[in-house]
mmCIF file of C-alpha atoms in Angstrom:
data_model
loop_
_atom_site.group_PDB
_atom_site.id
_atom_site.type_symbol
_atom_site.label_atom_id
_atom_site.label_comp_id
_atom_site.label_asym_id
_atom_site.label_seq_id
_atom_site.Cartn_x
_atom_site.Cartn_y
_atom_site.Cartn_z
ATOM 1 C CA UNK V 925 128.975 74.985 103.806
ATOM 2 C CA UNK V 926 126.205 73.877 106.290
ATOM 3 C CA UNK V 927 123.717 75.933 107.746
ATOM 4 C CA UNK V 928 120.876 75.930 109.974
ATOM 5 C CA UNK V 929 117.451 75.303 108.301
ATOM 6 C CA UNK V 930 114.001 77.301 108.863
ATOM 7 C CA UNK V 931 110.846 75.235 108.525
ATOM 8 C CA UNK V 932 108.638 76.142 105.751
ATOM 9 C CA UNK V 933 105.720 77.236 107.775
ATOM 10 C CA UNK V 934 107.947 79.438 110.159
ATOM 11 C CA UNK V 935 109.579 80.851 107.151
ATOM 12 C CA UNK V 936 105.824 81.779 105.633
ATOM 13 C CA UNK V 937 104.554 82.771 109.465
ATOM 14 C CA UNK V 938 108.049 85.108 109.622
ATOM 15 C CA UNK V 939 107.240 87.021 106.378
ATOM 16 C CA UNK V 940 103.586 87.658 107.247
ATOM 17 C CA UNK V 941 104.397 89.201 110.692
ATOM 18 C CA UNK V 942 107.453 90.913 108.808
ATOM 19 C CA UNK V 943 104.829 92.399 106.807
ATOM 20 C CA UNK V 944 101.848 93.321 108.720
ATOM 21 C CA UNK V 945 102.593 96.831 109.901
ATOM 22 C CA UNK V 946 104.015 98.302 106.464
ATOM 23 C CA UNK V 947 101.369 95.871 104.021
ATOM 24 C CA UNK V 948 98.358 97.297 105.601
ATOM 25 C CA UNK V 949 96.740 95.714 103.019
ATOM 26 C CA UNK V 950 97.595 92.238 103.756
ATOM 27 C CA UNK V 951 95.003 89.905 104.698
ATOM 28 C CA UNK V 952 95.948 86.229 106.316
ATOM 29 C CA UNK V 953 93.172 83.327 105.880
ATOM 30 C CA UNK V 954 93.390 79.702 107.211
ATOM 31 C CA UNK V 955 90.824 76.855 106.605
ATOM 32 C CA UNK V 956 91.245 75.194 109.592
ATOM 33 C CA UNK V 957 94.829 74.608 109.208
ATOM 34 C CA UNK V 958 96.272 77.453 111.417
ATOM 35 C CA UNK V 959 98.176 75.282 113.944
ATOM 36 C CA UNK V 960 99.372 73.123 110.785
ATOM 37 C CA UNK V 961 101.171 76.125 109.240
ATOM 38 C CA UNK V 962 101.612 78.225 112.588
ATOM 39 C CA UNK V 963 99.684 80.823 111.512
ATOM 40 C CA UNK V 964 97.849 80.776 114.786
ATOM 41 C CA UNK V 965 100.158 83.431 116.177
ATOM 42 C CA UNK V 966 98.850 86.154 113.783
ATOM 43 C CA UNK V 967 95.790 86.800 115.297
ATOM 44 C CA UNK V 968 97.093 89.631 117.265
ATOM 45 C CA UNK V 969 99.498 91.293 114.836
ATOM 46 C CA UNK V 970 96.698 91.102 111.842
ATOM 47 C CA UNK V 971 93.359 91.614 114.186
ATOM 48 C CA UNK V 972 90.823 91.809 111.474
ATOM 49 C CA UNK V 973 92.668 91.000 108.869
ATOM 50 C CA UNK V 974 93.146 87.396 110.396
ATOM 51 C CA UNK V 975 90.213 85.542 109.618
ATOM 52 C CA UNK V 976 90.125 81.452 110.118
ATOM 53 C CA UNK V 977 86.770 80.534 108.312
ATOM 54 C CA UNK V 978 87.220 76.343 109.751
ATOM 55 C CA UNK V 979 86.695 73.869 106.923
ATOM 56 C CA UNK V 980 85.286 75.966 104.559
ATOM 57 C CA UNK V 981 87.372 76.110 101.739
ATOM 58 C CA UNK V 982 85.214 77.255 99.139
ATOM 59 C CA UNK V 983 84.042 80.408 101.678
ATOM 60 C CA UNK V 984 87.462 81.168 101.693
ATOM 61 C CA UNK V 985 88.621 81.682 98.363
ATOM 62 C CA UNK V 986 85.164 83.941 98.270
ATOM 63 C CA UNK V 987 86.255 86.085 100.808
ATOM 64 C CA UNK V 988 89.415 86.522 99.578
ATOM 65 C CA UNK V 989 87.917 87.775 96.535
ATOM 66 C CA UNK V 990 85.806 90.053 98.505
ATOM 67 C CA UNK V 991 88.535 91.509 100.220
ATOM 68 C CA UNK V 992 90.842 91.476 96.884
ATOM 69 C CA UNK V 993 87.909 93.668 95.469
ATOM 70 C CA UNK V 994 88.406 96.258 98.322
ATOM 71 C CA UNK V 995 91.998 96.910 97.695
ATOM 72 C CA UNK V 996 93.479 93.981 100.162
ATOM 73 C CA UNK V 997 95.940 91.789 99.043
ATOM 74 C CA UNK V 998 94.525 88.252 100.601
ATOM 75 C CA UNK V 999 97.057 85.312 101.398
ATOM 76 C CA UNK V 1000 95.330 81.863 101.978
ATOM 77 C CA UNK V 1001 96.479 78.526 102.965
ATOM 78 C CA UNK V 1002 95.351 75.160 103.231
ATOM 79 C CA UNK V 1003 96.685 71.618 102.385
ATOM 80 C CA UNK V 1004 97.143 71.080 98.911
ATOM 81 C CA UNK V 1005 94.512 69.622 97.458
ATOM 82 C CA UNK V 1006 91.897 71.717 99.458
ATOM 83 C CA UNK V 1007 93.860 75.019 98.068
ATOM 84 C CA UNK V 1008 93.691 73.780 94.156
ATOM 85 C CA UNK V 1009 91.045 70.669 93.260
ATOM 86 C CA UNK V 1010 88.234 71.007 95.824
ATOM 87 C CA UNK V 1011 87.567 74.882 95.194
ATOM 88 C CA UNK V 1012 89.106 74.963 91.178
ATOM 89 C CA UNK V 1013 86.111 77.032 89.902
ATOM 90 C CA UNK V 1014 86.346 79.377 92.923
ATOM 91 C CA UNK V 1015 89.338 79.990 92.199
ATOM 92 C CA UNK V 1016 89.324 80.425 88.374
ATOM 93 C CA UNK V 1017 85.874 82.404 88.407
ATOM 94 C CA UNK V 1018 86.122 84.300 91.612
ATOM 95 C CA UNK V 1019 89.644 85.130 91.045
ATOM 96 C CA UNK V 1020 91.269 84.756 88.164
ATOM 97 C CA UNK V 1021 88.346 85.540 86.007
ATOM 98 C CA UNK V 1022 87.554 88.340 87.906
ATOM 99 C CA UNK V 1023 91.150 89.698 87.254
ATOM 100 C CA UNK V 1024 91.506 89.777 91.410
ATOM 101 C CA UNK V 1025 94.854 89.719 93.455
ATOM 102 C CA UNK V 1026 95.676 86.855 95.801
ATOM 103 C CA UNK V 1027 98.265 84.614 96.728
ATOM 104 C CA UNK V 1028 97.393 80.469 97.707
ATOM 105 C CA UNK V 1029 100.023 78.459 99.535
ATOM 106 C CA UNK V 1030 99.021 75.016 98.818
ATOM 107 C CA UNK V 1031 100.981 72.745 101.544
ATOM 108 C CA UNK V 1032 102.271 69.195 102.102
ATOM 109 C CA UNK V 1033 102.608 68.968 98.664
ATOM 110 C CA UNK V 1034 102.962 65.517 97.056
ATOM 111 C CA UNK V 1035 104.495 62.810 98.987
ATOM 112 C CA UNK V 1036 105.430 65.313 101.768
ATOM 113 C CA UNK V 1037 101.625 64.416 102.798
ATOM 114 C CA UNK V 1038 103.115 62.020 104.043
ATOM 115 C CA UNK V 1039 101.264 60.366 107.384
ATOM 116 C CA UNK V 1040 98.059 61.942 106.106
ATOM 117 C CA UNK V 1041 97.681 59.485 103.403
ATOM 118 C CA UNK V 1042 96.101 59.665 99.628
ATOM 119 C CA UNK V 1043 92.574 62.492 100.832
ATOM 120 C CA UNK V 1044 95.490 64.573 101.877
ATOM 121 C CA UNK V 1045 98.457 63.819 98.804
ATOM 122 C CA UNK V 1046 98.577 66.340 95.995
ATOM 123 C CA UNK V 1047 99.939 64.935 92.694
ATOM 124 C CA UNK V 1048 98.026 67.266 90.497
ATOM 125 C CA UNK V 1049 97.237 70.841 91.735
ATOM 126 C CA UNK V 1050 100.477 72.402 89.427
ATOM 127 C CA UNK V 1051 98.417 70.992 86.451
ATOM 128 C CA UNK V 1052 95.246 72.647 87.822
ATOM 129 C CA UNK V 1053 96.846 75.923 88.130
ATOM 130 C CA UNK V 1054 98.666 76.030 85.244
ATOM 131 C CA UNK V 1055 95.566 75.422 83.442
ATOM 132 C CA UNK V 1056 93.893 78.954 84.784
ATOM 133 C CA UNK V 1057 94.898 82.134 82.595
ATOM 134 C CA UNK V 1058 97.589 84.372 83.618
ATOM 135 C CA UNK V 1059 97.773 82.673 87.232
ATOM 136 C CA UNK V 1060 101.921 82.236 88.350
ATOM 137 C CA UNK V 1061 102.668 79.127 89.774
ATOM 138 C CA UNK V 1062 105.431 78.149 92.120
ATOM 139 C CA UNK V 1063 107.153 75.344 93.653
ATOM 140 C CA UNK V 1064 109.509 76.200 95.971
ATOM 141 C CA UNK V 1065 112.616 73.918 97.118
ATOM 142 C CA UNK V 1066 114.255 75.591 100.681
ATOM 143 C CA UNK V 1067 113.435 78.145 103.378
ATOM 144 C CA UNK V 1068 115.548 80.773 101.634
ATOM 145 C CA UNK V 1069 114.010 80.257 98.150
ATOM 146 C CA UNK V 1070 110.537 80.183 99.629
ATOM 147 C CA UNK V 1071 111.389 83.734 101.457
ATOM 148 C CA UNK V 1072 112.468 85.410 98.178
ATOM 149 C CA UNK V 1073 109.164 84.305 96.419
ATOM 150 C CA UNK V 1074 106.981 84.967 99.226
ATOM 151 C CA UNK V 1075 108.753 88.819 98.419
ATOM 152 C CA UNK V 1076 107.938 88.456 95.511
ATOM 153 C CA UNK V 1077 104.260 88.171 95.398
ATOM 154 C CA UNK V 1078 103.767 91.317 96.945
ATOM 155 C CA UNK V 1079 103.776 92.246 94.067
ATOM 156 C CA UNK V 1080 102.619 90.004 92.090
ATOM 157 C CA UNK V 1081 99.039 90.484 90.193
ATOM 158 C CA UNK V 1082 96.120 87.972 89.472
ATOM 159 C CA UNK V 1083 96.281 84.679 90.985
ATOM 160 C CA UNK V 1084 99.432 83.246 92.594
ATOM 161 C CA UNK V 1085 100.284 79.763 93.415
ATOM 162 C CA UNK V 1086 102.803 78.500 95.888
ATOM 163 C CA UNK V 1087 103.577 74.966 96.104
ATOM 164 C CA UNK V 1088 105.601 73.853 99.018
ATOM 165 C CA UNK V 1089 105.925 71.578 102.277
ATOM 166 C CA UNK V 1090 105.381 72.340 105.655
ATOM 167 C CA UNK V 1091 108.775 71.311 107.621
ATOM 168 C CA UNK V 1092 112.082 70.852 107.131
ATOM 169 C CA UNK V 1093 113.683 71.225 103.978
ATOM 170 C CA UNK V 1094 116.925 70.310 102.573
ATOM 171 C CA UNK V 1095 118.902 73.178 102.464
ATOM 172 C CA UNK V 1096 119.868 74.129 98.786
ATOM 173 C CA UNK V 1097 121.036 77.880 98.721
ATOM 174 C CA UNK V 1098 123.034 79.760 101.102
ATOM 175 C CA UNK V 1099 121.350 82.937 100.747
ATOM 176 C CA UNK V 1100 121.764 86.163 98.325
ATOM 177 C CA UNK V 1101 120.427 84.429 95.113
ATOM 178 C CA UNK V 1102 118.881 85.874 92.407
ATOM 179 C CA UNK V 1103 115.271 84.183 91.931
ATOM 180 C CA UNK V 1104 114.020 86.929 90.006
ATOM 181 C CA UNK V 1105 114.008 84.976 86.825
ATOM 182 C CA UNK V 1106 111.993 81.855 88.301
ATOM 183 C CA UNK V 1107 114.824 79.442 88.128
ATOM 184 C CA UNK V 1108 118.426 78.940 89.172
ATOM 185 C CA UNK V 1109 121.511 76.907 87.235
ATOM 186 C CA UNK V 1110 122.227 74.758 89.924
ATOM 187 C CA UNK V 1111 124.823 72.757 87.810
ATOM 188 C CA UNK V 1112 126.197 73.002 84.298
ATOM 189 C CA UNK V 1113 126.202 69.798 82.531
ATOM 190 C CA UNK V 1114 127.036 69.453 78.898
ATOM 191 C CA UNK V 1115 125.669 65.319 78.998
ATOM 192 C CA UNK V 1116 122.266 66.022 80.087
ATOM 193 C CA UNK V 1117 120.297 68.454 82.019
ATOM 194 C CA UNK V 1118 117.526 67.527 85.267
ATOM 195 C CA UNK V 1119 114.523 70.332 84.934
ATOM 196 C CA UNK V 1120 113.124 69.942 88.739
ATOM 197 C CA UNK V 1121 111.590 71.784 91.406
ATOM 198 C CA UNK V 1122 110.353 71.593 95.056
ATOM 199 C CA UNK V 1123 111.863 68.252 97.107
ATOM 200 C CA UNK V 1124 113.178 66.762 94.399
ATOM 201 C CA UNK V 1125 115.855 68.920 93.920
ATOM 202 C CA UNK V 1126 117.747 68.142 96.409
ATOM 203 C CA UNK V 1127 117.693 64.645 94.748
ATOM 204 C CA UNK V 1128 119.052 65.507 91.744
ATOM 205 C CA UNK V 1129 121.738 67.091 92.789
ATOM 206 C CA UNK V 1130 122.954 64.168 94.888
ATOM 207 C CA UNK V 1131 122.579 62.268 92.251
ATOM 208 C CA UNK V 1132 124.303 64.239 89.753
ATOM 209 C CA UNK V 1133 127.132 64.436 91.836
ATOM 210 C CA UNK V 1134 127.563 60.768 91.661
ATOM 211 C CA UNK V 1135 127.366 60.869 88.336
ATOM 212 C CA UNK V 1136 129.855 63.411 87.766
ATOM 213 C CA UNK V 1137 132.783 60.923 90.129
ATOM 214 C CA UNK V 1138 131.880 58.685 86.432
ATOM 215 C CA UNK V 1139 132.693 61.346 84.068
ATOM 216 C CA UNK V 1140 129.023 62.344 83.948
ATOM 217 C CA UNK V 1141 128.155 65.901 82.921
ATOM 218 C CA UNK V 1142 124.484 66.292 84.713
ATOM 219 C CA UNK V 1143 123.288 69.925 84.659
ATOM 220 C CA UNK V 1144 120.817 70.566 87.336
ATOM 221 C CA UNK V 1145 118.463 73.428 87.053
ATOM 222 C CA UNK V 1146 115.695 74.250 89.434
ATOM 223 C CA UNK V 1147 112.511 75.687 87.451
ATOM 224 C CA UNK V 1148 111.066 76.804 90.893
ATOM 225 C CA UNK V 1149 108.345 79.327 88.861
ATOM 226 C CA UNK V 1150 106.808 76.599 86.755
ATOM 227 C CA UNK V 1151 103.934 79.359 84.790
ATOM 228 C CA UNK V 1152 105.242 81.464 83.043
ATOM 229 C CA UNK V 1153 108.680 79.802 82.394
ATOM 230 C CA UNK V 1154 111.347 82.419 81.911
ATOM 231 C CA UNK V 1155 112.340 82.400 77.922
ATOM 232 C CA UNK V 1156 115.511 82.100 78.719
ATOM 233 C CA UNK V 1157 115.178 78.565 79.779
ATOM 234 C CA UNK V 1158 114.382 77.298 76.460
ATOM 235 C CA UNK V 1159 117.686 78.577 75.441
ATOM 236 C CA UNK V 1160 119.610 76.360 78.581
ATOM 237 C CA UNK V 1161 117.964 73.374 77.588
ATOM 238 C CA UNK V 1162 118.072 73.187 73.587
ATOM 239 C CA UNK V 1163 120.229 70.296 72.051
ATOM 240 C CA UNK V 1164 120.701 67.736 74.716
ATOM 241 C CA UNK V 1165 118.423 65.313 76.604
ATOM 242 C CA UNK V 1166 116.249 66.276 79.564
ATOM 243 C CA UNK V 1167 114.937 64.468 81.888
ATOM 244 C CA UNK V 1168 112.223 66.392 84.294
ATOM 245 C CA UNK V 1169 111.535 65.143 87.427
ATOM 246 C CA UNK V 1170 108.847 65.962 90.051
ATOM 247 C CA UNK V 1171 106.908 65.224 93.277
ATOM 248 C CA UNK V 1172 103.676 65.556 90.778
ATOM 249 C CA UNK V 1173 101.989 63.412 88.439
ATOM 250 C CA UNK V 1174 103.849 62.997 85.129
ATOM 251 C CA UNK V 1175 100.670 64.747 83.615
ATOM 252 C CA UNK V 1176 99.495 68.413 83.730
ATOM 253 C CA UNK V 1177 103.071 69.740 86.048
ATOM 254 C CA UNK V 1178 106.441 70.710 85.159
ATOM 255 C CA UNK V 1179 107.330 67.880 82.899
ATOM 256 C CA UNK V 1180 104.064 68.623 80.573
ATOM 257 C CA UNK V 1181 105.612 72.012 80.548
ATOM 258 C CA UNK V 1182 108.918 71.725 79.453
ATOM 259 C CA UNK V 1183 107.126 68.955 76.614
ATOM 260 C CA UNK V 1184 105.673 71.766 75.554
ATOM 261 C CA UNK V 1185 107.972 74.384 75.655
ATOM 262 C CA UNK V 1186 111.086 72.475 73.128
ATOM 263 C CA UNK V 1187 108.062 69.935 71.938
ATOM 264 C CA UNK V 1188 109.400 71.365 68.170
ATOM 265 C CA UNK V 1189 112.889 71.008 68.804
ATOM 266 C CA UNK V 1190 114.129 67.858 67.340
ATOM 267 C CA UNK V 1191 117.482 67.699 68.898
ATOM 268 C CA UNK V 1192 115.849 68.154 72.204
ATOM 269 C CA UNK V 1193 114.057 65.097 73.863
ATOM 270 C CA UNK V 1194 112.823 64.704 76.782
ATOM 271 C CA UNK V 1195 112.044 61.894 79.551
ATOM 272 C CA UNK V 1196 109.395 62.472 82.166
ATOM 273 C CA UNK V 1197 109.740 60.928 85.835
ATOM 274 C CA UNK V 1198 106.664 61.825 88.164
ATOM 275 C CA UNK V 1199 104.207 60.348 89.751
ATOM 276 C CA UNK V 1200 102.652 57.579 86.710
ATOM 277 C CA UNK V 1201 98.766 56.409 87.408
ATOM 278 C CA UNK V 1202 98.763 56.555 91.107
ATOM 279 C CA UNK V 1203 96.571 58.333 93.660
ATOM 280 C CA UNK V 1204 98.340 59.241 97.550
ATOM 281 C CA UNK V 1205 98.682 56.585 100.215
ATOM 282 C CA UNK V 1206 100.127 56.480 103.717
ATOM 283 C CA UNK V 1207 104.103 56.257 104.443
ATOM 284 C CA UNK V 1208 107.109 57.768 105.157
ATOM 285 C CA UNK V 1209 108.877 60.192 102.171
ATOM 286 C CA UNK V 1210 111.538 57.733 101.201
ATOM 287 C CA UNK V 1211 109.447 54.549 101.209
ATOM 288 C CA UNK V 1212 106.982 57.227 98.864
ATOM 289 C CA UNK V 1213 110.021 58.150 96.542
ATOM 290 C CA UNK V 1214 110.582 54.715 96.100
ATOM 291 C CA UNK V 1215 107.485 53.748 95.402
ATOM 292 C CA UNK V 1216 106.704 56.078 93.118
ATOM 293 C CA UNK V 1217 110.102 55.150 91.213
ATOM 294 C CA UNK V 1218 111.677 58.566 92.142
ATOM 295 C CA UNK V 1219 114.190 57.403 94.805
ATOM 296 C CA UNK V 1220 117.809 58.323 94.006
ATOM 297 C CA UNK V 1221 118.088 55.443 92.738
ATOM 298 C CA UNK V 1222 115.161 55.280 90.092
ATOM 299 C CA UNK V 1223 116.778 59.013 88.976
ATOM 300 C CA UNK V 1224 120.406 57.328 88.331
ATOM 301 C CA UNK V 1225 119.039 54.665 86.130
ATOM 302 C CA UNK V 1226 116.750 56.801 84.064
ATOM 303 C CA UNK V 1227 119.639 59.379 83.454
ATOM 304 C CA UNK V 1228 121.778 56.066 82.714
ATOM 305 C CA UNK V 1229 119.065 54.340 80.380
ATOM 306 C CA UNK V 1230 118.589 57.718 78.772
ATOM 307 C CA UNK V 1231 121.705 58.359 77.977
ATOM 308 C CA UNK V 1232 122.683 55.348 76.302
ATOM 309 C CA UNK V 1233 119.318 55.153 74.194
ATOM 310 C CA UNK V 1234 120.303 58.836 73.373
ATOM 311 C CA UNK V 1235 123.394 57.753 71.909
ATOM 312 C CA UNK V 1236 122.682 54.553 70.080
ATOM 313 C CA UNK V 1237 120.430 56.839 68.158
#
């Protein structure tokens, strides 16, 4: 069943205006980016708590610690890579270390960048984050997933992460989902099972699809809450191959992750597909899938390749 689709940034401008009469402790910051993520509109609903600081990232994780430390619950955005590498140690000193609540949205992430080229392309903030103690970390896939964990970290403590794009999404769920677990079975397959998250889940389920009109079992599951992984995924995946694909280099995000999580299970292994040795660029996000060797295409022939090296051994 179709439906209509909300845009990211009206589904995270919706849920702070939803919120700012009974979360009187809610606190909105921009860096600049306001008309980006149309947050601009707040300004009259939040008063105060509205603060755009212009491009001074750094300034604004620091106030957000501030105004953590007086009982406020501070939600920040910027692009991508100025919400995770360009102010890390603000937000692993200031924040997490100081045991402070506040949630980051981190947009136009990966190849959604898009038009803004490489400066502007996040491959590697998931491996930042998951590198700070106790900090949850998100990618989110559709408007209706991104809703339930924007819920969700209300009340959430420490340091939260949200990875997502901007726009349009492909639509995955219909609504009435459980997310409280930080993933979601998409599809049971007893061949192999597709760990992914954020765009590229609507990918995998094409694909698997495709595979399934060959008599290929593909099990699809969407890790959405990449730190700390639910132990009941573990369980899902044990005893078949994996492959784990992401909008994210192949090092430090949700691949490294489930390596590490069935890295002693024999009878599990696993095949990476991210982003390999390569910083952003300009273009369009299918001439950037296929670039990056994570068209539809790339995904069919690594399952494929997998598969058959799986079974020769």
């Amino acid at each position: 069943m179709t439906r209509s689709v909300k845009e990211m940034r009206m589904v995270y401008r919706d849920f702070l205006l939803e919120n700012s009469s009974q979360e009187q402790g809610l606190a909105v910051l921009e860096a600049d980016l306001s008309s980006s993520m149309a947050t601009n509109t707040l300004a009259e609903a939040f008063g105060k708590r509205y603060v755009n600081v212009g491009i001074m990232e750094a300034e604004m994780v620091g106030l957000a610690a501030g105004l953590s430390l007086k009982g406020y619950h501070p939600y920040l955005h910027t692009f991508g890579p100025f919400a995770s590498r360009r102010v890390f140690d603000q937000l692993f000193i200031s924040l997490a270390y100081a045991q402070l609540n506040a949630t980051i949205i981190g947009s136009d992430a990966g190849v959604s960048a898009e038009m803004n080229g490489g400066t502007h392309m996040p491959f590697e903030e998931l491996g930042l984050l998951r590198l700070i103690p106790k900090a949850n970390v998100f990618e989110v896939s559709d408007d209706i997933q991104f809703q339930a964990v924007l819920k969700q970290s209300l009340s959430l403590k420490g340091l939260t992460y949200i990875r997502t794009i901007r726009k349009n999404p492909k639509p995955i769920y219909q609504g009435g989902e459980d997310f409280s677990k930080g993933y979601f079975e998409l599809r049971q397959g007893k061949d192999i099972t597709v760990v992914t998250s954020g765009i590229m889940v609507a990918e995998a389920l094409e694909v698997a699809e495709k595979m399934a009109k060959e008599g290929i079992a593909v099990g699809v599951i969407d890790l959405f809450r990449v730190k700390p992984i639910h132990e009941e995924v573990k369980t899902l995946l044990l005893g078949k191959p994996i492959v784990t694909l992401e909008n994210h280099n192949k090092i430090g995000g949700l691949g490294s992750a489930i390596c590490e999580l069935v890295s002693e299970e024999k009878t599990t292994p696993v095949r990476r597909m991210g982003v390999d040795e390569s910083f952003g660029q300009v273009g369009k996000i299918a001439y950037l899938l296929d670039y990056y060797g994570l068209s539809q295409e790339s995904i069919y022939r690594t399952i494929k390749d997998f598969l058959e090296q799986a079974t020769r051994e």
